[in-house]
Each structure stands twice: as C-alpha cells, then as structure tokens.
Coordinates of C-alpha atoms in Angstrom, one line a residue:
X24 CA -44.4 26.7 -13.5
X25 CA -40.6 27.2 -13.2
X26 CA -38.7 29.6 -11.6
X27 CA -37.5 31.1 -15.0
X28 CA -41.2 31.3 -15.6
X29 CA -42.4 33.5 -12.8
X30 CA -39.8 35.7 -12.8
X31 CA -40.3 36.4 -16.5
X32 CA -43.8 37.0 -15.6
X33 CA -42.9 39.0 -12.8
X34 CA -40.1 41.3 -15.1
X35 CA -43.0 41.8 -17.5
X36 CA -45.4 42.8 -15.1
X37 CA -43.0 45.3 -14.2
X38 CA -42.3 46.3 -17.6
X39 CA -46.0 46.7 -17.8
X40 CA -46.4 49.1 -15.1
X41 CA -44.1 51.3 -16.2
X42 CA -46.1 51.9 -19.3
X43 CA -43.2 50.1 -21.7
X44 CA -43.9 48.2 -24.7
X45 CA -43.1 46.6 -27.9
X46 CA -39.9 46.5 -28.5
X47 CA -39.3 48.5 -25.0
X48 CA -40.5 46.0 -23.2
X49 CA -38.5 43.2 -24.8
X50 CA -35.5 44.9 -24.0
X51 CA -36.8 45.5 -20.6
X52 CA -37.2 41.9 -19.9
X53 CA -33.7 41.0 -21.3
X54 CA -32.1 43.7 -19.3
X55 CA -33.1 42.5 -16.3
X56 CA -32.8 38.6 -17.0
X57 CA -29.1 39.4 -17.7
X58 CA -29.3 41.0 -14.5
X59 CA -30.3 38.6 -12.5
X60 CA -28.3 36.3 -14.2
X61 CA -25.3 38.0 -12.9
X62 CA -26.8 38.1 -9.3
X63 CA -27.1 34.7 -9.8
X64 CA -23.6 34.0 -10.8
X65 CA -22.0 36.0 -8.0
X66 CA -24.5 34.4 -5.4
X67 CA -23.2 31.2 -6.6
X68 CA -19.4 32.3 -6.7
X69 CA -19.5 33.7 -3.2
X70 CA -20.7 30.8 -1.8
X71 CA -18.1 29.0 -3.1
X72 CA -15.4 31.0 -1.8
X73 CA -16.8 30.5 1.7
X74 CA -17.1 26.2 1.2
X75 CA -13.6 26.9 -0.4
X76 CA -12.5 29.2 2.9
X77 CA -14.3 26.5 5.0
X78 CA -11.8 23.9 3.6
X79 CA -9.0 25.5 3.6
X80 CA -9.9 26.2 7.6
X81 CA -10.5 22.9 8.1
X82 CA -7.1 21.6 6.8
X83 CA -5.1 24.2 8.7
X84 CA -6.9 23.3 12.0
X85 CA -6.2 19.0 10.7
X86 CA -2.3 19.9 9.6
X87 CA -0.7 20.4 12.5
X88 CA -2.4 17.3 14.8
X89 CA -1.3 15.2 12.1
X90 CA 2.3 16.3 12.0
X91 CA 2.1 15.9 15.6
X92 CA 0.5 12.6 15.6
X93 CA 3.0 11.6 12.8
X94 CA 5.6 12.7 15.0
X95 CA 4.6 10.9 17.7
X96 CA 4.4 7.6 16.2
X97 CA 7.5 7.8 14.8
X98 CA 10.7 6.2 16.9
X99 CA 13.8 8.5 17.8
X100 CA 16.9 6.9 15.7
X101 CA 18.4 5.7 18.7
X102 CA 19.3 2.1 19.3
X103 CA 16.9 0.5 21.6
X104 CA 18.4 0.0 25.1
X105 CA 20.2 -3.0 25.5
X106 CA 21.1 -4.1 29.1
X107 CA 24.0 -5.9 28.8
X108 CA 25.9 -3.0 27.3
X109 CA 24.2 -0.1 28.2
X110 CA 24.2 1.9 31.6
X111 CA 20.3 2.8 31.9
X112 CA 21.2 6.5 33.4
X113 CA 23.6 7.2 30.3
X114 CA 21.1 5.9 28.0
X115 CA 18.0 7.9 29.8
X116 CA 20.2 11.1 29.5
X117 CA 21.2 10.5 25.7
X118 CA 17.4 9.7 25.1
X119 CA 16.0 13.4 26.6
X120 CA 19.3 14.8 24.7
X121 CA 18.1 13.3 21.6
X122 CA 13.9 14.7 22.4
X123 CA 15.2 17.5 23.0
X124 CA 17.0 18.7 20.8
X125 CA 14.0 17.4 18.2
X126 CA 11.9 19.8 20.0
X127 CA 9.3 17.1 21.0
X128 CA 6.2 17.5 23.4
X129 CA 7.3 15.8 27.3
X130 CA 4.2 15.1 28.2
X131 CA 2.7 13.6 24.8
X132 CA 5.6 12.1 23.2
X133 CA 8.5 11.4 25.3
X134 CA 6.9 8.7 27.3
X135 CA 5.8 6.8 24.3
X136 CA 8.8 6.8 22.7
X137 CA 11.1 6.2 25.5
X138 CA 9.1 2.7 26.3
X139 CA 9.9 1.6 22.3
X140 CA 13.1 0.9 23.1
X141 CA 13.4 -0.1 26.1
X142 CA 14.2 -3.8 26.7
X143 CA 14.6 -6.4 29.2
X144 CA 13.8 -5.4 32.7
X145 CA 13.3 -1.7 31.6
X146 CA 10.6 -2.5 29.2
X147 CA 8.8 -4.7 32.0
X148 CA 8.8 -2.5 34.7
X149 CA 7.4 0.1 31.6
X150 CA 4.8 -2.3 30.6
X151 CA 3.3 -2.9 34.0
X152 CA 2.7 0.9 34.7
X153 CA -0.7 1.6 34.3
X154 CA -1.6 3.5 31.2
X155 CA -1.9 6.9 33.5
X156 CA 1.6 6.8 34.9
X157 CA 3.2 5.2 31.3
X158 CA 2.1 8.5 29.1
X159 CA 3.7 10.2 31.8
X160 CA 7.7 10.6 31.0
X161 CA 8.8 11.6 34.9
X162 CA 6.8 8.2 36.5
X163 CA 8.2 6.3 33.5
X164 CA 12.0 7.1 34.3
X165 CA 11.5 7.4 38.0
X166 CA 9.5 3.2 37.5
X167 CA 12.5 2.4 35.4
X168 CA 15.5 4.0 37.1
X169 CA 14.2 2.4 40.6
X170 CA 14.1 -1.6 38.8
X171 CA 17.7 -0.8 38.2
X172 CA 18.3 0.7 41.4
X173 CA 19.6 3.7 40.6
X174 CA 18.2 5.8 43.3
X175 CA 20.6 7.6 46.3
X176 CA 21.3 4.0 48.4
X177 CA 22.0 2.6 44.5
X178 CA 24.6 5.5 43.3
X179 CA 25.7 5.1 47.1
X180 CA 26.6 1.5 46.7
X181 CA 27.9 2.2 43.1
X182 CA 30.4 4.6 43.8
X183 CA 31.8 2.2 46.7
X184 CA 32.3 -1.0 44.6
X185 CA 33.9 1.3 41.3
X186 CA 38.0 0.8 40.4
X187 CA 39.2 3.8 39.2
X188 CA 40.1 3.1 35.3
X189 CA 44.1 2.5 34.7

C-alpha cells in the first residue's frame, strides 16, 4: 500500500466518523488531500530555503580564504631584487612600502612574497631557512639583511668607506 493510499484511507475514516457521506464525504476527502498537499509543498519549499541558506553560508565562509589565498599566491609588481644594481636595505623598505600600502597580512603573506624575488645571495640565505623561520617576515629580513651585512658593524663600515656625491 502507498502512502497516497493510507492516507486516503485514513481521511475517509475520518470522514466516516463524523457521520459524512455521499457526496459530503467526497468533498471531505478532497478537501483535505488539497490540504495536505499544500503542507506538502511548503514542507518541501522550506527545506529548500534552508539547503539554499546552507549554501549561501558555506560560500561566504569559502569567499574570503580564497581571496586571501589568491592574494597570497600572487607576486607584488615589483621587479625581483637584482644584486648588482640594487641596495638590499632600499629594496627591503620599497618591498614593506609596496605590502603595505596593498594592505596584505605580515605574518601570512609578506614572507612568501618577499622570497619570490629575491635573487642571488638573498634568495639562498631565504632558501636555507627552515620552513618555520621563512613564513616568518622579521627572521626572513633579519637572515637576509645579516648575508649582506647590513647589521650596526656593516652600516658602521659603510658610512666610513662612502665619498660624498659631487
């Protein structure tokens, strides 16, 4: 027996009960089969709102980590550091300029991005970091800054040995 089936039989047991018949009864059972048709129908629609609600929750909560990973991934437009032309401190300082004003994350995205474009002895002394102090912008300058000896003695030495431009 289907469902349709017992509930028929149930709506006319009903109808029964309350003393209806004939044509009264008939209309009885059609009443209420409409009736819990619509039931039905607005059972079925409210559900679907919430899987619809559920989705919509779900890409809000997805949206924004994947902007941020997007972001992330993506290089500054800078030109990578070139060591033969560029002074590692002026390039460092134009690079957190740059982040900056782009309004990324230090601790997730700096780091990364700063070591895809470094070259030459800066990208070494990035790449043998270990993967705990290279996500970490502050140990990634501090590693890089120190290869190029640009610490207190180094700035020391560097102001003694410079020619004042003529």
């Amino acid at each position: 027996m289907t469902t349709v089936q017992i509930e028929l039989e149930k709506i006319t047991q009903i109808g029964e009960k309350l003393g209806l018949k004939g044509q009264e009864l008939k209309q009885f059972i059609e009443d209420e089969r409409t009736r819990l048709k619509k039931e039905r129908q607005e059972r079925e629609s409210e559900r679907e709102l919430r899987r619809k609600e559920l989705e919509i929750q779900e890409l809000k909560a997805k949206t924004p980590q994947q902007a941020d990973s997007n972001r992330s991934v993506r290089n500054p437009k800078l030109p990578q550091f070139n060591e033969k032309v560029d002074d590692i401190d002026a390039y460092i300082n134009r690079f957190e300029r740059y982040v900056t004003s782009q309004g990324w994350d230090k601790k997730r995205d700096w780091a990364i991005n700063l070591g895809a474009l470094l070259q030459g002895r800066a990208l070494y002394e990035y790449s043998t970091l270990p993967f705990s102090e290279a996500s970490d912008y502050d140990k990634v300058k501090r590693a890089v800054l120190k290869a190029y000896k640009l610490n207190a003695e180094g700035f020391r030495k560097k102001f003694r040995y410079s020619r004042p431009i003529i």
